[in-house]
CSV table of C-alpha atoms in Angstrom, one decimal:
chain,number,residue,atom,x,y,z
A,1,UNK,CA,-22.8,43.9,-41.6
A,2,UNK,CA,-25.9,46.1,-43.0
A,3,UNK,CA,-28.4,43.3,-42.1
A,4,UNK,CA,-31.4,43.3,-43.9
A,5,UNK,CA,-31.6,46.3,-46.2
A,6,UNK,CA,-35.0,47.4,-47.7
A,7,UNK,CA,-36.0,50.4,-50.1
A,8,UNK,CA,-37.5,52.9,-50.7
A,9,UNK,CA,-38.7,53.0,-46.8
A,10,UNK,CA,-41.6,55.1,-48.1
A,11,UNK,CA,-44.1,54.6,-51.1
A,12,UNK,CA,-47.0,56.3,-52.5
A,13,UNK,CA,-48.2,54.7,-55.9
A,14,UNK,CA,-51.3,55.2,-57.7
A,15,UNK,CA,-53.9,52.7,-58.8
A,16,UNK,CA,-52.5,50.3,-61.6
A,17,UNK,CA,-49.1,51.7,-61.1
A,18,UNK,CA,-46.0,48.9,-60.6
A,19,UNK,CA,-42.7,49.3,-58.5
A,20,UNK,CA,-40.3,46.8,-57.4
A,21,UNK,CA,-39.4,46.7,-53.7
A,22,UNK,CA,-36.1,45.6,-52.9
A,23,UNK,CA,-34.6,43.5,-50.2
A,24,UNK,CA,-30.9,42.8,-50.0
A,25,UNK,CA,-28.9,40.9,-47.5
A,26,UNK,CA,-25.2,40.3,-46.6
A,27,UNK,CA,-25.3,37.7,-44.2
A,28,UNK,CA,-25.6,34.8,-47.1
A,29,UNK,CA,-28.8,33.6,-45.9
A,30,UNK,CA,-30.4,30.8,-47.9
A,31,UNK,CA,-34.1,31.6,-46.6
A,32,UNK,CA,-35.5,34.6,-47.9
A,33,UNK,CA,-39.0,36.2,-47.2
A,34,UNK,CA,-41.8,38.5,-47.7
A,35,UNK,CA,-44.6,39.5,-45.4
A,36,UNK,CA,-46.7,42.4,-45.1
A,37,UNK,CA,-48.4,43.8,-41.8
A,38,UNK,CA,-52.0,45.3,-41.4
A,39,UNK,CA,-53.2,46.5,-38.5
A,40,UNK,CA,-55.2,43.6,-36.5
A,41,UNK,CA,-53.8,40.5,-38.8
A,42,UNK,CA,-50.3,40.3,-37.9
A,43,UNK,CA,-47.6,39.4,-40.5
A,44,UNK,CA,-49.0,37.6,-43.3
A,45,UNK,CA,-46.4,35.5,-45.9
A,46,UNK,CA,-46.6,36.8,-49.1
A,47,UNK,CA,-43.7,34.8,-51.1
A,48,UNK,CA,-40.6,32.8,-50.0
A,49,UNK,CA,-37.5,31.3,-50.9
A,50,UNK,CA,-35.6,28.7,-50.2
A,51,UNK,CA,-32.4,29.5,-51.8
A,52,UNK,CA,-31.5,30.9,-55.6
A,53,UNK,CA,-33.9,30.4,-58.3
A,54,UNK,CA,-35.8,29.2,-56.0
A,55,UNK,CA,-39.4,30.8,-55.3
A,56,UNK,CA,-43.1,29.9,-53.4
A,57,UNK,CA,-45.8,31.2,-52.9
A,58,UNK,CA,-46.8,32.0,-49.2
A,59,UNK,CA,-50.1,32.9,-47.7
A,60,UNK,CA,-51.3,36.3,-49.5
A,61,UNK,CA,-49.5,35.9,-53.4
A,62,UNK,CA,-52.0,37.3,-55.7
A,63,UNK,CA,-50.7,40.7,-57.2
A,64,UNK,CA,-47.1,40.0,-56.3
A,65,UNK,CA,-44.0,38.4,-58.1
A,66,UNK,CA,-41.1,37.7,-56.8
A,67,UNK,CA,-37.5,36.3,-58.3
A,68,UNK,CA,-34.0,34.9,-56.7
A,69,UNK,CA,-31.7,35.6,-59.4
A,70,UNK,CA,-29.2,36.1,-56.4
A,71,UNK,CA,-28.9,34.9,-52.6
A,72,UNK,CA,-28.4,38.4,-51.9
A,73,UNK,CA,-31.4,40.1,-53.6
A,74,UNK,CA,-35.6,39.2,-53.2
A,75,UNK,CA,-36.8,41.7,-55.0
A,76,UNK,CA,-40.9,41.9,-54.5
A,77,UNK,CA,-42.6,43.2,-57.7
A,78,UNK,CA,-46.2,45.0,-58.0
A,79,UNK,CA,-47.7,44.2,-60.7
A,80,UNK,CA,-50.7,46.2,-60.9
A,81,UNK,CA,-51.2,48.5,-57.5
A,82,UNK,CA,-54.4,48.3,-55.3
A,83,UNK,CA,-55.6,50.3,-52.9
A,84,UNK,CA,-56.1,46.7,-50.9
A,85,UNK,CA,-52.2,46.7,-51.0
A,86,UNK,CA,-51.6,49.4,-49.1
A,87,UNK,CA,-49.4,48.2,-46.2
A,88,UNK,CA,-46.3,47.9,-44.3
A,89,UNK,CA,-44.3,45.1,-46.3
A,90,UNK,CA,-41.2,43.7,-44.1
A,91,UNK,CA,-38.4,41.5,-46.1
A,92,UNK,CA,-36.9,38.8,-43.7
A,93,UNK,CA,-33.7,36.7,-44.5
A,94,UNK,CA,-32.8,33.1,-42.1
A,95,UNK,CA,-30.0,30.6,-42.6
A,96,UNK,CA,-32.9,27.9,-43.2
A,97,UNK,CA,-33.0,24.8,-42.9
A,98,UNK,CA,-35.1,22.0,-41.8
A,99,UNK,CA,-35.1,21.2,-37.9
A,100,UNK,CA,-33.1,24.0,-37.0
A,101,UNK,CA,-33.9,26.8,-35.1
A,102,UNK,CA,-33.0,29.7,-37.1
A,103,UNK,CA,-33.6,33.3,-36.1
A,104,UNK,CA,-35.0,35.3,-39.0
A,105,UNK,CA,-33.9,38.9,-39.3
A,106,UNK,CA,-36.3,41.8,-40.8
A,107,UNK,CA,-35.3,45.0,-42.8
A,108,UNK,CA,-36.9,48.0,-41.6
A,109,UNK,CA,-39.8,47.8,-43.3
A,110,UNK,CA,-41.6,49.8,-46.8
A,111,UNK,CA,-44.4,51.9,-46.0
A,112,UNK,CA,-46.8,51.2,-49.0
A,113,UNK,CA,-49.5,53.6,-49.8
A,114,UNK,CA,-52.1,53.3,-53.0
A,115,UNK,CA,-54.2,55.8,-53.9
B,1,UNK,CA,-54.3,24.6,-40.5
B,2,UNK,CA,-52.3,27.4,-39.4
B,3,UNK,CA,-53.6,29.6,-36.9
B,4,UNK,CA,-51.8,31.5,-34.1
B,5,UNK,CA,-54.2,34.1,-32.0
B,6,UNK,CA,-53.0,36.8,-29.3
B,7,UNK,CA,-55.1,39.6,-28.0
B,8,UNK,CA,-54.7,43.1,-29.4
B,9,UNK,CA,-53.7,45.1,-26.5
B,10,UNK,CA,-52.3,44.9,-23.0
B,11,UNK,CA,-51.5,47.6,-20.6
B,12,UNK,CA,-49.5,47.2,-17.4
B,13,UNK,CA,-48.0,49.8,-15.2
B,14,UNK,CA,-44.3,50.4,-14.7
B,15,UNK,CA,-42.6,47.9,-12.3
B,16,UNK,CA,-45.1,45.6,-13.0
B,17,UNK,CA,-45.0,42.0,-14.3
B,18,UNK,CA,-46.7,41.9,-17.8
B,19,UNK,CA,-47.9,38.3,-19.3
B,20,UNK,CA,-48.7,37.7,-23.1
B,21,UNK,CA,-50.1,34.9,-24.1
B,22,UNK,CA,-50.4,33.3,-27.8
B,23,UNK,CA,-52.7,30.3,-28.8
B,24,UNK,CA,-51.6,28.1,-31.7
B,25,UNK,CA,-53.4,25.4,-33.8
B,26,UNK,CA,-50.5,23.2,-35.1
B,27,UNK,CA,-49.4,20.3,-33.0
B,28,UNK,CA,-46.4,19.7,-35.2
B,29,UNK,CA,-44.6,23.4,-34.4
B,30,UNK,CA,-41.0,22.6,-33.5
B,31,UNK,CA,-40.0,26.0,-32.6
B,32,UNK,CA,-42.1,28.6,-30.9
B,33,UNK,CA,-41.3,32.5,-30.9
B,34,UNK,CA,-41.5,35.8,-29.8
B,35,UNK,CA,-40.6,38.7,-31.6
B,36,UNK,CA,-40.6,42.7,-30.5
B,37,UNK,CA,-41.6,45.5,-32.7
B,38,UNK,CA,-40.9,48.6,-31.9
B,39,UNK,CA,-42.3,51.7,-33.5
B,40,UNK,CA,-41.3,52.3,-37.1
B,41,UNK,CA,-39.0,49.5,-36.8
B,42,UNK,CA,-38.9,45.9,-37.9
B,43,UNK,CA,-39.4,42.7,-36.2
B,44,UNK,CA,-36.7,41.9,-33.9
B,45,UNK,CA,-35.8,38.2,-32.2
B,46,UNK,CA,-36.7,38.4,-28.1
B,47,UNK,CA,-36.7,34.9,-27.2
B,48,UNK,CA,-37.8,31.3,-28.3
B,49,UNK,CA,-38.8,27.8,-27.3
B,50,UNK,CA,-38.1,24.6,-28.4
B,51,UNK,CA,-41.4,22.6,-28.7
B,52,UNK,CA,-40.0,19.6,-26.2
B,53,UNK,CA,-39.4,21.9,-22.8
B,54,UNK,CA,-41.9,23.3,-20.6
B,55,UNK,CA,-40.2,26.7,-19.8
B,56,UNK,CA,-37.6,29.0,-20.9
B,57,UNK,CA,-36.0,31.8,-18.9
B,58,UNK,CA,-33.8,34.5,-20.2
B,59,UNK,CA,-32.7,37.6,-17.8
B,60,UNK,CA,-36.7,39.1,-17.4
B,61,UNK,CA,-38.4,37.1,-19.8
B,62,UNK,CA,-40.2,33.9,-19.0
B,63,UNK,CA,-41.7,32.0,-21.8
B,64,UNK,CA,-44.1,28.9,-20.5
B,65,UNK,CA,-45.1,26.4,-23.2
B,66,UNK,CA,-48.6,24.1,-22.3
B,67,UNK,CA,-47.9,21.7,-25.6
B,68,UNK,CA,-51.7,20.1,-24.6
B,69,UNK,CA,-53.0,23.4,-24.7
B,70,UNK,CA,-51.1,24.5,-27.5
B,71,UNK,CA,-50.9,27.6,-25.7
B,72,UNK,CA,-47.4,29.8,-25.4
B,73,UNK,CA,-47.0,32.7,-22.9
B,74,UNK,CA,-44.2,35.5,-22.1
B,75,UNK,CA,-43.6,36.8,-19.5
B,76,UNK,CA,-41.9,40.3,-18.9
B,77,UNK,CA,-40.8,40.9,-15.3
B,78,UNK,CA,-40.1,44.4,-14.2
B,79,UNK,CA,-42.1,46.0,-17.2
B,80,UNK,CA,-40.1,49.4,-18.1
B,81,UNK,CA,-41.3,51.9,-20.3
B,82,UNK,CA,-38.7,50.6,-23.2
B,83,UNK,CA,-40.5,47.2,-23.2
B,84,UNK,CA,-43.6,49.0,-24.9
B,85,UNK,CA,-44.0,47.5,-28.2
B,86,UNK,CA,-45.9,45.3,-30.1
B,87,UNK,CA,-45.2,41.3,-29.5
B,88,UNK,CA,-45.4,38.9,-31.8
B,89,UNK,CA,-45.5,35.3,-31.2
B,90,UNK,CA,-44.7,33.1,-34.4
B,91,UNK,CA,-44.6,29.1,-34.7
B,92,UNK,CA,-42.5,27.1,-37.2
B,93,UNK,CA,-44.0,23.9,-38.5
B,94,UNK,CA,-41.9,20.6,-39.1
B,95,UNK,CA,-40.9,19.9,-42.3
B,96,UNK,CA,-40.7,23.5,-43.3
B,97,UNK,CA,-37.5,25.2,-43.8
B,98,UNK,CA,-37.5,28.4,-41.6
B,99,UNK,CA,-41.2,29.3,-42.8
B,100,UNK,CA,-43.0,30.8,-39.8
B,101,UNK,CA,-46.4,31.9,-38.8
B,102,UNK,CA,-47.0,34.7,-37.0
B,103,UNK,CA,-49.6,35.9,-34.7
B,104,UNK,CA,-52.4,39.3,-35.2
B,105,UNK,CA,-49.2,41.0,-32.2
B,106,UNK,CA,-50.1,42.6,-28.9
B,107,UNK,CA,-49.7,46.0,-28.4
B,108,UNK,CA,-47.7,46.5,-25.2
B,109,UNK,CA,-48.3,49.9,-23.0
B,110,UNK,CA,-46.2,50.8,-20.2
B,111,UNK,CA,-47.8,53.6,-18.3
B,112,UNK,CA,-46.1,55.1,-15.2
């Protein structure tokens, strides 16, 4: 099993640019996530899902889009880069599911830099 | 609201016991977490807590859960230089499905 695959693990885009990160997974997790890390704030949600066609918005959403045309894919889409998104963004996949206690699993992370 | 807050940094010499603690705002978290980071590496599953016991022990780790105090520690006995990391505690609300909240992370540092 690959896991949680994310690419490209680096990223340098320029201001007003748009890229698409992707996030796959093999282990036919219904929960899908985004977050992304900054140094001092921890992981903040940026979108969700909860299964296929299925799509929320989390904590940070503005600039983002995000679709679930698959339960493999969450692909996380940039519409219009900012310097205020440069980050570390971290895809995470969970079987889901309410009352359970479900371990999520993070890809390796994208390295994000806008200049 | 949601709100979980750890300090930033903790150092602790090798052989030591090291203790991170987490404070949380939501009294309806049903599972409580702890995740390791390592550098250049993504967030990896260390232990959890189901928010109806006390304690949790696994091998070196201790996790301690004060439910009045909404406050969650862990507890690394026999600190090694592999255990430094960053440490993130995370809290999952009921009636969410899988949706956590994760805390700012404490930097761990082993020295010798």
């Amino acid at each position: 099993n690959a896991g949680v695959t994310q690419t490209p693990k680096f990223q340098v885009l320029k201001t007003g640019q748009s890229m698409t990160l992707q996030c796959a997974q093999d282990m036919n997790h219904e929960y899908m996530s985004w977050y992304r890390q900054d140094p001092g704030m921890g992981l903040r949600l940026i979108h969700y899902s909860v299964g296929a066609g299925i799509t929320d918005q989390g904590e940070v959403p503005n600039g983002y889009n995000v679709s679930r045309s698959t339960t493999e894919d969450f692909p996380l889409r940039l519409l219009s880069a900012a310097p205020s998104q440069t980050s570390v963004y971290f895809c995470a996949s969970s079987l889901g599911g309410l009352g359970m206690n479900t371990e999520a699993f993070f890809g390796q992370g994208t390295r994000l830099t806008v200049v | 609201g949601e709100d979980v807050e750890q300090s930033l940094f903790l150092s602790v010499r090798e052989g030591d016991s090291s203790v991170i603690n987490c404070t949380y705002t939501d009294s309806s978290s049903t599972y409580l977490y702890w995740y390791k980071q390592e550098p250049g590496a993504g967030l990896q599953l260390l232990t959890y807590i189901f928010s109806n016991m006390d304690m949790k022990q696994d091998q070196r780790l201790t996790v301690l859960l004060n439910k009045k105090d909404k406050h969650l520690s862990l507890r690394i006995a026999d600190t090694q230089t592999g255990d430094s990391a960053i440490y993130f505690c995370a809290e999952k609300m009921a009636g969410t499905a899988s949706k956590l909240t994760f805390g700012t992370g404490t930097r761990l540092q082993v020295t010798l």
